[in-house]
């Protein structure tokens, strides 16, 4: 049986198109030092560091965990590197939690980042070749297939794009603060990959995110309430094989089912108070609500349509503004995990969901083939009814 | 000289150049990108200093560290610009290696030494180049002194070292030049790899106008192109599993791409990329390039015939692709057959 692990410190940088005031070292340190401050610990208290980011080709720094070790106070300590494409931020959080749960380390600092401005993600994802179709071009046909299957009306995507940007206005760290966002603005923005408009797509951001995780006996050392890690799961499938369902990938279904079982959740929509889902393109909100068993097939878009996923809805999704508002790729999954923790710690500020007790953090990556999810709670052993 | 490819029929169609075949099976790929680096509050002044004729270090916890760092490497504590101090211009070699055959990436075209140099006033060494003339001129413990290049851009290559103690002439400095905040670096790697055997048979097939897939010995599903193994059932596939599929098939998904401009991108106008389930196959060929069919006429379920390109069909097909190279086909044409119901294509859209 694993021993309990809690998030005791959270740190984020301001996300921006280009952080031209900070080196890569400075960027990761900004997030790490804020997480240490929040936990009221120092580098000296940290037993191990777990670093994650998306493919090295994004910045062209190969094996950055080596050059960043000193900057993260890891001299004489183990430093681990995690890499699972776009889901890496959440996978990294899980790897760090496992190091505490296993009993190997008491205090783990985990940091993720991307400095997208130093390279070009579409170039990197195209393998350095001309004619890349990019992430949006890959996902667009699957989104159209979701629309075909579910019969969802076209305004659902626009609605998610507006909701997440309005939430981002309450989050000081969010990259996009689009004060004039509206359904009209979204549908009139350029069509990038039918049905995705420019404003239904994530930005390209620089930024880093960090957490301090600690074992139960050290939780009281930190002043802010802990977010207990109740469970986590990761699943992977191949990008392409005969019989693959790209709209509702089996790995995503299995990941969610395993996680809910581990935590004791039988009715996710009712028993989870809020979720931070990895939604880089608007339509992935209803797709993951269904793909992760929160809504029945064909019903996810109705939750969006009815306002259930709004900040004041019964299942608020991406209250922080989500990936649609900030996308330092390697960190984006960790931001989902730490924003879930912010909600159950009561530290989410203006985008706090009243009384949030149980929250889901989620990320996916690659061709919707890597999944990583965790559930955190204000209670170590909550009762689900 | 030309000759037929052994093992395949119809020699009049199967004509390839021998030299080209050797190239075909040894794939070269050059991956490069002009990355930028934000220099930050310490490396920025260091590079600006090199451009302006001085070498800066940071004073950290009783030590002077050169090149300077933003943090104490022992404790992780922050080190601010107020800790910058000047070191050099002379120093001592604490270790070195002779570079007898410089490459294009090296600072000199002629032989030189890379040395660990402990600059006067510093407690740590900096790795840099010594233009010593000959290996005999190098020794551990020798004195070296900085030289400033005439065309300085604010990079580590703005300086080099020479044996001795003769101070450099004061370099000309442009007092109006901006500090170095961002640097650009063309970083690249050249990869050469042989085509794997299953991939080689696939490419040989294309040369002859045949599309070769592999049928899983476990579930009978046909993979095109094959990876050489059935990933779903975790078994390898052998030449005995090779099967030919049709050059006609059904569109299972598509996207119209508005090209994003990036280094090496040559596309400027929108185009369609689609996946096609070839008749006789269970996996799709992806990334098929459509230029001649209007987006409003394009749909999932549409039947398409591939029109082969005449002559050489060798492209940059590597070991990882899941599509057909654009050099294989001239275009794809609608067959005019009735569409396939998209519901039947659900599990074939990528």
PDB file of N, CA, C and O in Angstrom, chain A residues 279-318:
ATOM      1  N   UNK A 279      -7.474  20.876 -22.864  1.00  0.00           N
ATOM      2  CA  UNK A 279      -8.312  21.247 -24.017  1.00  0.00           C
ATOM      3  C   UNK A 279      -7.560  22.283 -24.855  1.00  0.00           C
ATOM      4  O   UNK A 279      -7.748  23.480 -24.677  1.00  0.00           O
ATOM      5  N   UNK A 280      -6.697  21.834 -25.766  1.00  0.00           N
ATOM      6  CA  UNK A 280      -5.934  22.777 -26.583  1.00  0.00           C
ATOM      7  C   UNK A 280      -6.750  23.307 -27.764  1.00  0.00           C
ATOM      8  O   UNK A 280      -6.415  24.330 -28.344  1.00  0.00           O
ATOM      9  N   UNK A 281      -7.803  22.570 -28.113  1.00  0.00           N
ATOM     10  CA  UNK A 281      -8.720  22.988 -29.165  1.00  0.00           C
ATOM     11  C   UNK A 281     -10.126  22.805 -28.588  1.00  0.00           C
ATOM     12  O   UNK A 281     -10.420  21.780 -27.968  1.00  0.00           O
ATOM     13  N   UNK A 282     -10.984  23.814 -28.802  1.00  0.00           N
ATOM     14  CA  UNK A 282     -12.240  23.947 -28.071  1.00  0.00           C
ATOM     15  C   UNK A 282     -13.033  22.641 -27.946  1.00  0.00           C
ATOM     16  O   UNK A 282     -13.534  22.311 -26.872  1.00  0.00           O
ATOM     17  N   UNK A 283     -13.157  21.901 -29.042  1.00  0.00           N
ATOM     18  CA  UNK A 283     -14.027  20.728 -29.043  1.00  0.00           C
ATOM     19  C   UNK A 283     -13.558  19.612 -28.120  1.00  0.00           C
ATOM     20  O   UNK A 283     -14.305  18.672 -27.843  1.00  0.00           O
ATOM     21  N   UNK A 284     -12.313  19.697 -27.676  1.00  0.00           N
ATOM     22  CA  UNK A 284     -11.853  18.622 -26.790  1.00  0.00           C
ATOM     23  C   UNK A 284     -12.510  18.680 -25.403  1.00  0.00           C
ATOM     24  O   UNK A 284     -12.434  17.712 -24.658  1.00  0.00           O
ATOM     25  N   UNK A 285     -13.207  19.782 -25.067  1.00  0.00           N
ATOM     26  CA  UNK A 285     -13.935  19.730 -23.788  1.00  0.00           C
ATOM     27  C   UNK A 285     -15.034  18.648 -23.836  1.00  0.00           C
ATOM     28  O   UNK A 285     -15.000  17.705 -23.041  1.00  0.00           O
ATOM     29  N   UNK A 286     -15.994  18.747 -24.767  1.00  0.00           N
ATOM     30  CA  UNK A 286     -17.003  17.667 -24.779  1.00  0.00           C
ATOM     31  C   UNK A 286     -16.393  16.306 -25.121  1.00  0.00           C
ATOM     32  O   UNK A 286     -16.863  15.280 -24.591  1.00  0.00           O
ATOM     33  N   UNK A 287     -15.375  16.277 -25.952  1.00  0.00           N
ATOM     34  CA  UNK A 287     -14.796  14.975 -26.322  1.00  0.00           C
ATOM     35  C   UNK A 287     -14.179  14.272 -25.122  1.00  0.00           C
ATOM     36  O   UNK A 287     -14.322  13.057 -24.958  1.00  0.00           O
ATOM     37  N   UNK A 288     -13.500  15.032 -24.246  1.00  0.00           N
ATOM     38  CA  UNK A 288     -12.909  14.356 -23.067  1.00  0.00           C
ATOM     39  C   UNK A 288     -13.941  14.105 -21.978  1.00  0.00           C
ATOM     40  O   UNK A 288     -13.795  13.180 -21.191  1.00  0.00           O
ATOM     41  N   UNK A 289     -14.989  14.920 -21.909  1.00  0.00           N
ATOM     42  CA  UNK A 289     -16.060  14.609 -20.945  1.00  0.00           C
ATOM     43  C   UNK A 289     -16.609  13.212 -21.243  1.00  0.00           C
ATOM     44  O   UNK A 289     -16.875  12.424 -20.328  1.00  0.00           O
ATOM     45  N   UNK A 290     -16.736  12.898 -22.538  1.00  0.00           N
ATOM     46  CA  UNK A 290     -17.202  11.560 -22.916  1.00  0.00           C
ATOM     47  C   UNK A 290     -16.055  10.550 -22.869  1.00  0.00           C
ATOM     48  O   UNK A 290     -16.223   9.432 -22.367  1.00  0.00           O
ATOM     49  N   UNK A 291     -14.906  10.965 -23.383  1.00  0.00           N
ATOM     50  CA  UNK A 291     -13.761  10.047 -23.476  1.00  0.00           C
ATOM     51  C   UNK A 291     -13.234   9.612 -22.127  1.00  0.00           C
ATOM     52  O   UNK A 291     -12.540   8.598 -22.031  1.00  0.00           O
ATOM     53  N   UNK A 292     -13.538  10.380 -21.081  1.00  0.00           N
ATOM     54  CA  UNK A 292     -13.103  10.014 -19.730  1.00  0.00           C
ATOM     55  C   UNK A 292     -14.292   9.703 -18.821  1.00  0.00           C
ATOM     56  O   UNK A 292     -14.204   9.839 -17.592  1.00  0.00           O
ATOM     57  N   UNK A 293     -15.409   9.328 -19.438  1.00  0.00           N
ATOM     58  CA  UNK A 293     -16.544   8.719 -18.722  1.00  0.00           C
ATOM     59  C   UNK A 293     -17.252   9.658 -17.758  1.00  0.00           C
ATOM     60  O   UNK A 293     -17.934   9.214 -16.828  1.00  0.00           O
ATOM     61  N   UNK A 294     -17.109  10.969 -17.982  1.00  0.00           N
ATOM     62  CA  UNK A 294     -17.826  11.931 -17.136  1.00  0.00           C
ATOM     63  C   UNK A 294     -19.241  12.124 -17.687  1.00  0.00           C
ATOM     64  O   UNK A 294     -20.187  12.326 -16.936  1.00  0.00           O
ATOM     65  N   UNK A 295     -19.375  12.039 -19.008  1.00  0.00           N
ATOM     66  CA  UNK A 295     -20.687  12.117 -19.661  1.00  0.00           C
ATOM     67  C   UNK A 295     -20.867  10.881 -20.529  1.00  0.00           C
ATOM     68  O   UNK A 295     -19.887  10.350 -21.067  1.00  0.00           O
ATOM     69  N   UNK A 296     -22.113  10.408 -20.691  1.00  0.00           N
ATOM     70  CA  UNK A 296     -22.341   9.284 -21.612  1.00  0.00           C
ATOM     71  C   UNK A 296     -22.052   9.706 -23.055  1.00  0.00           C
ATOM     72  O   UNK A 296     -22.027  10.898 -23.368  1.00  0.00           O
ATOM     73  N   UNK A 297     -21.846   8.742 -23.932  1.00  0.00           N
ATOM     74  CA  UNK A 297     -21.571   9.036 -25.338  1.00  0.00           C
ATOM     75  C   UNK A 297     -22.639   9.948 -25.921  1.00  0.00           C
ATOM     76  O   UNK A 297     -23.844   9.717 -25.725  1.00  0.00           O
ATOM     77  N   UNK A 298     -22.175  10.971 -26.607  1.00  0.00           N
ATOM     78  CA  UNK A 298     -23.102  11.883 -27.281  1.00  0.00           C
ATOM     79  C   UNK A 298     -23.705  12.937 -26.359  1.00  0.00           C
ATOM     80  O   UNK A 298     -24.488  13.781 -26.798  1.00  0.00           O
ATOM     81  N   UNK A 299     -23.334  12.916 -25.076  1.00  0.00           N
ATOM     82  CA  UNK A 299     -23.952  13.839 -24.110  1.00  0.00           C
ATOM     83  C   UNK A 299     -22.989  14.922 -23.612  1.00  0.00           C
ATOM     84  O   UNK A 299     -23.416  15.860 -22.939  1.00  0.00           O
ATOM     85  N   UNK A 300     -21.681  14.777 -23.932  1.00  0.00           N
ATOM     86  CA  UNK A 300     -20.697  15.737 -23.416  1.00  0.00           C
ATOM     87  C   UNK A 300     -21.002  17.157 -23.852  1.00  0.00           C
ATOM     88  O   UNK A 300     -20.930  18.100 -23.060  1.00  0.00           O
ATOM     89  N   UNK A 301     -21.361  17.321 -25.134  1.00  0.00           N
ATOM     90  CA  UNK A 301     -21.621  18.676 -25.640  1.00  0.00           C
ATOM     91  C   UNK A 301     -22.819  19.314 -24.959  1.00  0.00           C
ATOM     92  O   UNK A 301     -22.905  20.542 -24.855  1.00  0.00           O
ATOM     93  N   UNK A 302     -23.724  18.493 -24.452  1.00  0.00           N
ATOM     94  CA  UNK A 302     -24.903  19.062 -23.762  1.00  0.00           C
ATOM     95  C   UNK A 302     -24.497  19.698 -22.436  1.00  0.00           C
ATOM     96  O   UNK A 302     -25.067  20.698 -22.028  1.00  0.00           O
ATOM     97  N   UNK A 303     -23.491  19.090 -21.770  1.00  0.00           N
ATOM     98  CA  UNK A 303     -22.988  19.707 -20.527  1.00  0.00           C
ATOM     99  C   UNK A 303     -22.431  21.097 -20.827  1.00  0.00           C
ATOM    100  O   UNK A 303     -22.682  22.052 -20.091  1.00  0.00           O
ATOM    101  N   UNK A 304     -21.651  21.200 -21.920  1.00  0.00           N
ATOM    102  CA  UNK A 304     -21.119  22.504 -22.309  1.00  0.00           C
ATOM    103  C   UNK A 304     -22.261  23.458 -22.630  1.00  0.00           C
ATOM    104  O   UNK A 304     -22.297  24.600 -22.146  1.00  0.00           O
ATOM    105  N   UNK A 305     -23.204  22.978 -23.421  1.00  0.00           N
ATOM    106  CA  UNK A 305     -24.303  23.815 -23.896  1.00  0.00           C
ATOM    107  C   UNK A 305     -25.160  24.342 -22.745  1.00  0.00           C
ATOM    108  O   UNK A 305     -25.608  25.491 -22.762  1.00  0.00           O
ATOM    109  N   UNK A 306     -25.357  23.506 -21.736  1.00  0.00           N
ATOM    110  CA  UNK A 306     -26.221  23.878 -20.607  1.00  0.00           C
ATOM    111  C   UNK A 306     -25.481  24.716 -19.564  1.00  0.00           C
ATOM    112  O   UNK A 306     -26.076  25.118 -18.565  1.00  0.00           O
ATOM    113  N   UNK A 307     -24.199  24.933 -19.773  1.00  0.00           N
ATOM    114  CA  UNK A 307     -23.450  25.737 -18.804  1.00  0.00           C
ATOM    115  C   UNK A 307     -22.949  24.947 -17.613  1.00  0.00           C
ATOM    116  O   UNK A 307     -22.449  25.524 -16.652  1.00  0.00           O
ATOM    117  N   UNK A 308     -23.055  23.611 -17.670  1.00  0.00           N
ATOM    118  CA  UNK A 308     -22.588  22.794 -16.542  1.00  0.00           C
ATOM    119  C   UNK A 308     -21.082  22.952 -16.336  1.00  0.00           C
ATOM    120  O   UNK A 308     -20.591  22.815 -15.211  1.00  0.00           O
ATOM    121  N   UNK A 309     -20.331  23.253 -17.414  1.00  0.00           N
ATOM    122  CA  UNK A 309     -18.875  23.333 -17.310  1.00  0.00           C
ATOM    123  C   UNK A 309     -18.380  24.747 -17.019  1.00  0.00           C
ATOM    124  O   UNK A 309     -17.184  24.987 -16.944  1.00  0.00           O
ATOM    125  N   UNK A 310     -19.306  25.698 -16.896  1.00  0.00           N
ATOM    126  CA  UNK A 310     -18.916  27.072 -16.549  1.00  0.00           C
ATOM    127  C   UNK A 310     -18.507  27.137 -15.084  1.00  0.00           C
ATOM    128  O   UNK A 310     -18.786  26.222 -14.301  1.00  0.00           O
ATOM    129  N   UNK A 311     -17.855  28.231 -14.715  1.00  0.00           N
ATOM    130  CA  UNK A 311     -17.353  28.399 -13.341  1.00  0.00           C
ATOM    131  C   UNK A 311     -18.469  28.225 -12.303  1.00  0.00           C
ATOM    132  O   UNK A 311     -18.239  27.713 -11.211  1.00  0.00           O
ATOM    133  N   UNK A 312     -19.683  28.634 -12.656  1.00  0.00           N
ATOM    134  CA  UNK A 312     -20.790  28.485 -11.703  1.00  0.00           C
ATOM    135  C   UNK A 312     -21.679  27.280 -12.038  1.00  0.00           C
ATOM    136  O   UNK A 312     -22.791  27.162 -11.509  1.00  0.00           O
ATOM    137  N   UNK A 313     -21.206  26.385 -12.891  1.00  0.00           N
ATOM    138  CA  UNK A 313     -21.990  25.205 -13.245  1.00  0.00           C
ATOM    139  C   UNK A 313     -21.815  24.082 -12.235  1.00  0.00           C
ATOM    140  O   UNK A 313     -21.081  24.233 -11.245  1.00  0.00           O
ATOM    141  N   UNK A 314     -22.453  22.933 -12.508  1.00  0.00           N
ATOM    142  CA  UNK A 314     -22.341  21.840 -11.532  1.00  0.00           C
ATOM    143  C   UNK A 314     -21.089  20.997 -11.758  1.00  0.00           C
ATOM    144  O   UNK A 314     -20.711  20.196 -10.913  1.00  0.00           O
ATOM    145  N   UNK A 315     -20.412  21.177 -12.923  1.00  0.00           N
ATOM    146  CA  UNK A 315     -19.148  20.481 -13.165  1.00  0.00           C
ATOM    147  C   UNK A 315     -18.203  21.453 -13.890  1.00  0.00           C
ATOM    148  O   UNK A 315     -17.959  21.328 -15.084  1.00  0.00           O
ATOM    149  N   UNK A 316     -17.664  22.429 -13.147  1.00  0.00           N
ATOM    150  CA  UNK A 316     -16.834  23.452 -13.794  1.00  0.00           C
ATOM    151  C   UNK A 316     -15.552  22.849 -14.383  1.00  0.00           C
ATOM    152  O   UNK A 316     -14.875  22.052 -13.721  1.00  0.00           O
ATOM    153  N   UNK A 317     -15.265  23.221 -15.627  1.00  0.00           N
ATOM    154  CA  UNK A 317     -14.081  22.713 -16.322  1.00  0.00           C
ATOM    155  C   UNK A 317     -13.189  23.895 -16.713  1.00  0.00           C
ATOM    156  O   UNK A 317     -13.654  24.873 -17.289  1.00  0.00           O
ATOM    157  N   UNK A 318     -11.909  23.769 -16.375  1.00  0.00           N
ATOM    158  CA  UNK A 318     -10.892  24.754 -16.756  1.00  0.00           C
ATOM    159  C   UNK A 318     -11.214  26.159 -16.256  1.00  0.00           C
ATOM    160  O   UNK A 318     -11.213  27.133 -17.014  1.00  0.00           O
TER     161      UNK A 318
END
